[in-house]
Amino acid sequence: QAYIAFDADPAGKEAAYKVGQLLQKEAIEVFVVHLPDEQDPDTIVQKKGIEEFVSYLEKGELFIPFMVHMQEKLFKKKTNQSF
């Protein structure tokens, strides 16, 4: 198993998507950790402690549903721009 936790901004989500795909190709079960907006793993651990960060790990989303959600958002964005 692998838990991936990046910043909550669009670049962090894109990184999670790319890393998740690479890990999936290696048959690793991947969980995506969702963090609050404008937070990153280091800040959470430093300001709120490891227990708080672990609570986010425990809520990790399996990669496949995360990937589907990302594709849905991309599709909606593309189709809305074309109208």
PDB file of N, CA and C in Angstrom:
ATOM      1  N   GLN A   1       0.831  -1.186   0.000  1.00  0.00           N
ATOM      2  CA  GLN A   1       0.000   0.000   0.000  1.00  0.00           C
ATOM      3  C   GLN A   1       0.867   1.238   0.000  1.00  0.00           C
ATOM      4  N   ALA A   2       0.333   2.282  -0.629  1.00  0.00           N
ATOM      5  CA  ALA A   2       1.003   3.580  -0.622  1.00  0.00           C
ATOM      6  C   ALA A   2      -0.045   4.661  -0.392  1.00  0.00           C
ATOM      7  N   TYR A   3       0.297   5.603   0.458  1.00  0.00           N
ATOM      8  CA  TYR A   3      -0.535   6.766   0.699  1.00  0.00           C
ATOM      9  C   TYR A   3       0.200   7.960   0.118  1.00  0.00           C
ATOM     10  N   ILE A   4      -0.473   8.712  -0.743  1.00  0.00           N
ATOM     11  CA  ILE A   4       0.161   9.879  -1.331  1.00  0.00           C
ATOM     12  C   ILE A   4      -0.570  11.127  -0.852  1.00  0.00           C
ATOM     13  N   ALA A   5       0.212  12.076  -0.372  1.00  0.00           N
ATOM     14  CA  ALA A   5      -0.343  13.310   0.183  1.00  0.00           C
ATOM     15  C   ALA A   5       0.436  14.489  -0.372  1.00  0.00           C
ATOM     16  N   PHE A   6      -0.220  15.257  -1.206  1.00  0.00           N
ATOM     17  CA  PHE A   6       0.368  16.464  -1.776  1.00  0.00           C
ATOM     18  C   PHE A   6      -0.455  17.662  -1.338  1.00  0.00           C
ATOM     19  N   ASP A   7       0.031  18.841  -1.659  1.00  0.00           N
ATOM     20  CA  ASP A   7      -0.731  20.056  -1.370  1.00  0.00           C
ATOM     21  C   ASP A   7      -2.128  19.937  -1.974  1.00  0.00           C
ATOM     22  N   ALA A   8      -3.077  20.682  -1.396  1.00  0.00           N
ATOM     23  CA  ALA A   8      -4.470  20.603  -1.841  1.00  0.00           C
ATOM     24  C   ALA A   8      -4.754  21.428  -3.095  1.00  0.00           C
ATOM     25  N   ASP A   9      -3.768  22.141  -3.599  1.00  0.00           N
ATOM     26  CA  ASP A   9      -3.985  22.979  -4.780  1.00  0.00           C
ATOM     27  C   ASP A   9      -4.035  22.122  -6.051  1.00  0.00           C
ATOM     28  N   PRO A  10      -4.430  22.712  -7.178  1.00  0.00           N
ATOM     29  CA  PRO A  10      -4.524  21.935  -8.431  1.00  0.00           C
ATOM     30  C   PRO A  10      -3.228  21.222  -8.811  1.00  0.00           C
ATOM     31  N   ALA A  11      -2.085  21.861  -8.590  1.00  0.00           N
ATOM     32  CA  ALA A  11      -0.803  21.214  -8.914  1.00  0.00           C
ATOM     33  C   ALA A  11      -0.587  19.969  -8.050  1.00  0.00           C
ATOM     34  N   GLY A  12      -0.984  20.039  -6.794  1.00  0.00           N
ATOM     35  CA  GLY A  12      -0.859  18.886  -5.905  1.00  0.00           C
ATOM     36  C   GLY A  12      -1.761  17.745  -6.326  1.00  0.00           C
ATOM     37  N   LYS A  13      -2.969  18.083  -6.758  1.00  0.00           N
ATOM     38  CA  LYS A  13      -3.894  17.044  -7.223  1.00  0.00           C
ATOM     39  C   LYS A  13      -3.388  16.391  -8.500  1.00  0.00           C
ATOM     40  N   GLU A  14      -2.818  17.212  -9.377  1.00  0.00           N
ATOM     41  CA  GLU A  14      -2.252  16.667 -10.614  1.00  0.00           C
ATOM     42  C   GLU A  14      -1.066  15.746 -10.297  1.00  0.00           C
ATOM     43  N   ALA A  15      -0.250  16.143  -9.344  1.00  0.00           N
ATOM     44  CA  ALA A  15       0.880  15.302  -8.941  1.00  0.00           C
ATOM     45  C   ALA A  15       0.381  13.985  -8.356  1.00  0.00           C
ATOM     46  N   ALA A  16      -0.651  14.046  -7.532  1.00  0.00           N
ATOM     47  CA  ALA A  16      -1.221  12.822  -6.953  1.00  0.00           C
ATOM     48  C   ALA A  16      -1.735  11.906  -8.056  1.00  0.00           C
ATOM     49  N   TYR A  17      -2.353  12.491  -9.065  1.00  0.00           N
ATOM     50  CA  TYR A  17      -2.873  11.720 -10.199  1.00  0.00           C
ATOM     51  C   TYR A  17      -1.734  11.001 -10.924  1.00  0.00           C
ATOM     52  N   LYS A  18      -0.658  11.729 -11.213  1.00  0.00           N
ATOM     53  CA  LYS A  18       0.466  11.145 -11.949  1.00  0.00           C
ATOM     54  C   LYS A  18       1.189  10.073 -11.133  1.00  0.00           C
ATOM     55  N   VAL A  19       1.449  10.374  -9.869  1.00  0.00           N
ATOM     56  CA  VAL A  19       2.143   9.395  -9.018  1.00  0.00           C
ATOM     57  C   VAL A  19       1.257   8.170  -8.799  1.00  0.00           C
ATOM     58  N   GLY A  20      -0.022   8.399  -8.597  1.00  0.00           N
ATOM     59  CA  GLY A  20      -0.952   7.279  -8.417  1.00  0.00           C
ATOM     60  C   GLY A  20      -0.952   6.347  -9.611  1.00  0.00           C
ATOM     61  N   GLN A  21      -0.926   6.904 -10.810  1.00  0.00           N
ATOM     62  CA  GLN A  21      -0.879   6.072 -12.014  1.00  0.00           C
ATOM     63  C   GLN A  21       0.387   5.231 -12.053  1.00  0.00           C
ATOM     64  N   LEU A  22       1.519   5.836 -11.726  1.00  0.00           N
ATOM     65  CA  LEU A  22       2.779   5.088 -11.726  1.00  0.00           C
ATOM     66  C   LEU A  22       2.754   3.942 -10.716  1.00  0.00           C
ATOM     67  N   LEU A  23       2.231   4.208  -9.541  1.00  0.00           N
ATOM     68  CA  LEU A  23       2.166   3.167  -8.509  1.00  0.00           C
ATOM     69  C   LEU A  23       1.187   2.064  -8.889  1.00  0.00           C
ATOM     70  N   GLN A  24       0.069   2.442  -9.491  1.00  0.00           N
ATOM     71  CA  GLN A  24      -0.915   1.448  -9.933  1.00  0.00           C
ATOM     72  C   GLN A  24      -0.295   0.495 -10.955  1.00  0.00           C
ATOM     73  N   LYS A  25       0.540   1.021 -11.831  1.00  0.00           N
ATOM     74  CA  LYS A  25       1.195   0.174 -12.839  1.00  0.00           C
ATOM     75  C   LYS A  25       2.098  -0.872 -12.197  1.00  0.00           C
ATOM     76  N   GLU A  26       2.547  -0.590 -10.984  1.00  0.00           N
ATOM     77  CA  GLU A  26       3.394  -1.539 -10.246  1.00  0.00           C
ATOM     78  C   GLU A  26       2.562  -2.426  -9.318  1.00  0.00           C
ATOM     79  N   ALA A  27       1.248  -2.400  -9.501  1.00  0.00           N
ATOM     80  CA  ALA A  27       0.303  -3.209  -8.720  1.00  0.00           C
ATOM     81  C   ALA A  27       0.331  -2.865  -7.234  1.00  0.00           C
ATOM     82  N   ILE A  28       0.530  -1.587  -6.934  1.00  0.00           N
ATOM     83  CA  ILE A  28       0.515  -1.114  -5.554  1.00  0.00           C
ATOM     84  C   ILE A  28      -0.847  -0.489  -5.284  1.00  0.00           C
ATOM     85  N   GLU A  29      -1.452  -0.869  -4.178  1.00  0.00           N
ATOM     86  CA  GLU A  29      -2.729  -0.288  -3.784  1.00  0.00           C
ATOM     87  C   GLU A  29      -2.466   1.142  -3.298  1.00  0.00           C
ATOM     88  N   VAL A  30      -3.118   2.110  -3.934  1.00  0.00           N
ATOM     89  CA  VAL A  30      -2.831   3.518  -3.685  1.00  0.00           C
ATOM     90  C   VAL A  30      -4.028   4.202  -3.036  1.00  0.00           C
ATOM     91  N   PHE A  31      -3.716   5.008  -2.030  1.00  0.00           N
ATOM     92  CA  PHE A  31      -4.705   5.851  -1.377  1.00  0.00           C
ATOM     93  C   PHE A  31      -4.266   7.301  -1.534  1.00  0.00           C
ATOM     94  N   VAL A  32      -5.214   8.167  -1.876  1.00  0.00           N
ATOM     95  CA  VAL A  32      -4.935   9.593  -2.002  1.00  0.00           C
ATOM     96  C   VAL A  32      -5.443  10.276  -0.739  1.00  0.00           C
ATOM     97  N   VAL A  33      -4.571  11.027  -0.110  1.00  0.00           N
ATOM     98  CA  VAL A  33      -4.911  11.730   1.126  1.00  0.00           C
ATOM     99  C   VAL A  33      -5.342  13.147   0.764  1.00  0.00           C
ATOM    100  N   HIS A  34      -6.561  13.482   1.168  1.00  0.00           N
ATOM    101  CA  HIS A  34      -7.087  14.821   0.896  1.00  0.00           C
ATOM    102  C   HIS A  34      -6.793  15.722   2.091  1.00  0.00           C
ATOM    103  N   LEU A  35      -6.136  16.830   1.810  1.00  0.00           N
ATOM    104  CA  LEU A  35      -5.784  17.796   2.847  1.00  0.00           C
ATOM    105  C   LEU A  35      -6.613  19.057   2.677  1.00  0.00           C
ATOM    106  N   PRO A  36      -6.757  19.826   3.758  1.00  0.00           N
ATOM    107  CA  PRO A  36      -7.507  21.087   3.640  1.00  0.00           C
ATOM    108  C   PRO A  36      -6.824  22.045   2.662  1.00  0.00           C
ATOM    109  N   ASP A  37      -7.620  22.956   2.103  1.00  0.00           N
ATOM    110  CA  ASP A  37      -7.073  23.960   1.189  1.00  0.00           C
ATOM    111  C   ASP A  37      -5.935  24.721   1.858  1.00  0.00           C
ATOM    112  N   GLU A  38      -4.942  25.042   1.052  1.00  0.00           N
ATOM    113  CA  GLU A  38      -3.774  25.803   1.480  1.00  0.00           C
ATOM    114  C   GLU A  38      -2.990  25.136   2.608  1.00  0.00           C
ATOM    115  N   GLN A  39      -3.063  23.820   2.663  1.00  0.00           N
ATOM    116  CA  GLN A  39      -2.302  23.047   3.648  1.00  0.00           C
ATOM    117  C   GLN A  39      -1.419  22.052   2.908  1.00  0.00           C
ATOM    118  N   ASP A  40      -0.296  21.756   3.495  1.00  0.00           N
ATOM    119  CA  ASP A  40       0.545  20.699   2.953  1.00  0.00           C
ATOM    120  C   ASP A  40       0.910  19.768   4.109  1.00  0.00           C
ATOM    121  N   PRO A  41       1.389  18.572   3.813  1.00  0.00           N
ATOM    122  CA  PRO A  41       1.678  17.605   4.880  1.00  0.00           C
ATOM    123  C   PRO A  41       2.617  18.153   5.951  1.00  0.00           C
ATOM    124  N   ASP A  42       3.662  18.838   5.538  1.00  0.00           N
ATOM    125  CA  ASP A  42       4.641  19.353   6.501  1.00  0.00           C
ATOM    126  C   ASP A  42       4.012  20.359   7.460  1.00  0.00           C
ATOM    127  N   THR A  43       3.224  21.270   6.935  1.00  0.00           N
ATOM    128  CA  THR A  43       2.575  22.282   7.764  1.00  0.00           C
ATOM    129  C   THR A  43       1.635  21.649   8.778  1.00  0.00           C
ATOM    130  N   ILE A  44       0.875  20.669   8.334  1.00  0.00           N
ATOM    131  CA  ILE A  44      -0.059  19.998   9.246  1.00  0.00           C
ATOM    132  C   ILE A  44       0.702  19.344  10.391  1.00  0.00           C
ATOM    133  N   VAL A  45       1.761  18.628  10.069  1.00  0.00           N
ATOM    134  CA  VAL A  45       2.536  17.943  11.114  1.00  0.00           C
ATOM    135  C   VAL A  45       3.171  18.964  12.055  1.00  0.00           C
ATOM    136  N   GLN A  46       3.742  20.026  11.519  1.00  0.00           N
ATOM    137  CA  GLN A  46       4.405  21.018  12.361  1.00  0.00           C
ATOM    138  C   GLN A  46       3.439  21.793  13.249  1.00  0.00           C
ATOM    139  N   LYS A  47       2.292  22.175  12.703  1.00  0.00           N
ATOM    140  CA  LYS A  47       1.371  23.034  13.450  1.00  0.00           C
ATOM    141  C   LYS A  47       0.352  22.263  14.290  1.00  0.00           C
ATOM    142  N   LYS A  48      -0.045  21.084  13.799  1.00  0.00           N
ATOM    143  CA  LYS A  48      -1.121  20.362  14.479  1.00  0.00           C
ATOM    144  C   LYS A  48      -0.699  19.011  15.032  1.00  0.00           C
ATOM    145  N   GLY A  49       0.466  18.544  14.629  1.00  0.00           N
ATOM    146  CA  GLY A  49       0.983  17.289  15.168  1.00  0.00           C
ATOM    147  C   GLY A  49       0.728  16.096  14.265  1.00  0.00           C
ATOM    148  N   ILE A  50       1.489  15.056  14.525  1.00  0.00           N
ATOM    149  CA  ILE A  50       1.406  13.828  13.720  1.00  0.00           C
ATOM    150  C   ILE A  50       0.034  13.170  13.829  1.00  0.00           C
ATOM    151  N   GLU A  51      -0.603  13.285  14.978  1.00  0.00           N
ATOM    152  CA  GLU A  51      -1.922  12.664  15.159  1.00  0.00           C
ATOM    153  C   GLU A  51      -2.936  13.244  14.178  1.00  0.00           C
ATOM    154  N   GLU A  52      -2.866  14.556  13.987  1.00  0.00           N
ATOM    155  CA  GLU A  52      -3.774  15.209  13.033  1.00  0.00           C
ATOM    156  C   GLU A  52      -3.510  14.704  11.613  1.00  0.00           C
ATOM    157  N   PHE A  53      -2.236  14.585  11.255  1.00  0.00           N
ATOM    158  CA  PHE A  53      -1.902  14.097   9.921  1.00  0.00           C
ATOM    159  C   PHE A  53      -2.359  12.654   9.747  1.00  0.00           C
ATOM    160  N   VAL A  54      -2.187  11.836  10.761  1.00  0.00           N
ATOM    161  CA  VAL A  54      -2.628  10.441  10.690  1.00  0.00           C
ATOM    162  C   VAL A  54      -4.136  10.369  10.485  1.00  0.00           C
ATOM    163  N   SER A  55      -4.872  11.293  11.064  1.00  0.00           N
ATOM    164  CA  SER A  55      -6.332  11.288  10.872  1.00  0.00           C
ATOM    165  C   SER A  55      -6.688  11.496   9.398  1.00  0.00           C
ATOM    166  N   TYR A  56      -5.888  12.278   8.687  1.00  0.00           N
ATOM    167  CA  TYR A  56      -6.114  12.446   7.249  1.00  0.00           C
ATOM    168  C   TYR A  56      -5.736  11.173   6.487  1.00  0.00           C
ATOM    169  N   LEU A  57      -4.663  10.526   6.912  1.00  0.00           N
ATOM    170  CA  LEU A  57      -4.273   9.261   6.276  1.00  0.00           C
ATOM    171  C   LEU A  57      -5.388   8.228   6.394  1.00  0.00           C
ATOM    172  N   GLU A  58      -5.998   8.175   7.553  1.00  0.00           N
ATOM    173  CA  GLU A  58      -7.061   7.190   7.794  1.00  0.00           C
ATOM    174  C   GLU A  58      -8.273   7.414   6.903  1.00  0.00           C
ATOM    175  N   LYS A  59      -8.419   8.621   6.380  1.00  0.00           N
ATOM    176  CA  LYS A  59      -9.544   8.945   5.491  1.00  0.00           C
ATOM    177  C   LYS A  59      -9.137   8.881   4.021  1.00  0.00           C
ATOM    178  N   GLY A  60      -7.969   8.330   3.738  1.00  0.00           N
ATOM    179  CA  GLY A  60      -7.476   8.268   2.367  1.00  0.00           C
ATOM    180  C   GLY A  60      -8.460   7.600   1.420  1.00  0.00           C
ATOM    181  N   GLU A  61      -8.556   8.161   0.228  1.00  0.00           N
ATOM    182  CA  GLU A  61      -9.463   7.647  -0.804  1.00  0.00           C
ATOM    183  C   GLU A  61      -8.687   6.721  -1.745  1.00  0.00           C
ATOM    184  N   LEU A  62      -9.290   5.604  -2.080  1.00  0.00           N
ATOM    185  CA  LEU A  62      -8.660   4.724  -3.061  1.00  0.00           C
ATOM    186  C   LEU A  62      -8.409   5.498  -4.353  1.00  0.00           C
ATOM    187  N   PHE A  63      -7.346   5.141  -5.039  1.00  0.00           N
ATOM    188  CA  PHE A  63      -6.927   5.901  -6.211  1.00  0.00           C
ATOM    189  C   PHE A  63      -7.936   5.867  -7.348  1.00  0.00           C
ATOM    190  N   ILE A  64      -8.540   4.729  -7.616  1.00  0.00           N
ATOM    191  CA  ILE A  64      -9.458   4.622  -8.771  1.00  0.00           C
ATOM    192  C   ILE A  64     -10.621   5.611  -8.654  1.00  0.00           C
ATOM    193  N   PRO A  65     -11.337   5.686  -7.510  1.00  0.00           N
ATOM    194  CA  PRO A  65     -12.395   6.709  -7.416  1.00  0.00           C
ATOM    195  C   PRO A  65     -11.850   8.134  -7.545  1.00  0.00           C
ATOM    196  N   PHE A  66     -10.662   8.378  -6.996  1.00  0.00           N
ATOM    197  CA  PHE A  66     -10.024   9.689  -7.137  1.00  0.00           C
ATOM    198  C   PHE A  66      -9.776   9.995  -8.613  1.00  0.00           C
ATOM    199  N   MET A  67      -9.258   9.029  -9.347  1.00  0.00           N
ATOM    200  CA  MET A  67      -8.958   9.192 -10.759  1.00  0.00           C
ATOM    201  C   MET A  67     -10.243   9.479 -11.548  1.00  0.00           C
ATOM    202  N   VAL A  68     -11.302   8.755 -11.258  1.00  0.00           N
ATOM    203  CA  VAL A  68     -12.581   8.967 -11.947  1.00  0.00           C
ATOM    204  C   VAL A  68     -13.078  10.385 -11.684  1.00  0.00           C
ATOM    205  N   HIS A  69     -12.988  10.825 -10.433  1.00  0.00           N
ATOM    206  CA  HIS A  69     -13.433  12.173 -10.073  1.00  0.00           C
ATOM    207  C   HIS A  69     -12.617  13.233 -10.818  1.00  0.00           C
ATOM    208  N   MET A  70     -11.313  13.035 -10.907  1.00  0.00           N
ATOM    209  CA  MET A  70     -10.462  13.980 -11.634  1.00  0.00           C
ATOM    210  C   MET A  70     -10.841  14.029 -13.116  1.00  0.00           C
ATOM    211  N   GLN A  71     -11.133  12.869 -13.711  1.00  0.00           N
ATOM    212  CA  GLN A  71     -11.519  12.832 -15.124  1.00  0.00           C
ATOM    213  C   GLN A  71     -12.869  13.512 -15.343  1.00  0.00           C
ATOM    214  N   GLU A  72     -13.803  13.314 -14.403  1.00  0.00           N
ATOM    215  CA  GLU A  72     -15.105  13.976 -14.500  1.00  0.00           C
ATOM    216  C   GLU A  72     -14.936  15.496 -14.493  1.00  0.00           C
ATOM    217  N   LYS A  73     -14.118  15.992 -13.573  1.00  0.00           N
ATOM    218  CA  LYS A  73     -13.895  17.435 -13.490  1.00  0.00           C
ATOM    219  C   LYS A  73     -13.256  17.967 -14.770  1.00  0.00           C
ATOM    220  N   LEU A  74     -12.298  17.247 -15.304  1.00  0.00           N
ATOM    221  CA  LEU A  74     -11.641  17.652 -16.542  1.00  0.00           C
ATOM    222  C   LEU A  74     -12.638  17.676 -17.698  1.00  0.00           C
ATOM    223  N   PHE A  75     -13.484  16.645 -17.779  1.00  0.00           N
ATOM    224  CA  PHE A  75     -14.485  16.567 -18.837  1.00  0.00           C
ATOM    225  C   PHE A  75     -15.470  17.731 -18.736  1.00  0.00           C
ATOM    226  N   LYS A  76     -15.953  18.001 -17.523  1.00  0.00           N
ATOM    227  CA  LYS A  76     -16.898  19.101 -17.339  1.00  0.00           C
ATOM    228  C   LYS A  76     -16.273  20.437 -17.708  1.00  0.00           C
ATOM    229  N   LYS A  77     -15.022  20.612 -17.334  1.00  0.00           N
ATOM    230  CA  LYS A  77     -14.320  21.854 -17.661  1.00  0.00           C
ATOM    231  C   LYS A  77     -14.188  22.019 -19.173  1.00  0.00           C
ATOM    232  N   LYS A  78     -13.823  20.945 -19.856  1.00  0.00           N
ATOM    233  CA  LYS A  78     -13.650  21.016 -21.304  1.00  0.00           C
ATOM    234  C   LYS A  78     -14.988  21.247 -22.012  1.00  0.00           C
ATOM    235  N   THR A  79     -16.036  20.567 -21.590  1.00  0.00           N
ATOM    236  CA  THR A  79     -17.326  20.714 -22.273  1.00  0.00           C
ATOM    237  C   THR A  79     -17.955  22.069 -21.996  1.00  0.00           C
ATOM    238  N   ASN A  80     -17.753  22.630 -20.822  1.00  0.00           N
ATOM    239  CA  ASN A  80     -18.293  23.952 -20.533  1.00  0.00           C
ATOM    240  C   ASN A  80     -17.592  25.030 -21.342  1.00  0.00           C
ATOM    241  N   GLN A  81     -16.335  24.847 -21.627  1.00  0.00           N
ATOM    242  CA  GLN A  81     -15.602  25.847 -22.400  1.00  0.00           C
ATOM    243  C   GLN A  81     -16.022  25.846 -23.866  1.00  0.00           C
ATOM    244  N   SER A  82     -16.536  24.738 -24.338  1.00  0.00           N
ATOM    245  CA  SER A  82     -16.870  24.652 -25.754  1.00  0.00           C
ATOM    246  C   SER A  82     -18.237  25.239 -26.097  1.00  0.00           C
ATOM    247  N   PHE A  83     -19.011  25.600 -25.097  1.00  0.00           N
ATOM    248  CA  PHE A  83     -20.345  26.154 -25.369  1.00  0.00           C
ATOM    249  C   PHE A  83     -20.317  27.654 -25.465  1.00  0.00           C
TER     250      PHE A  83
END
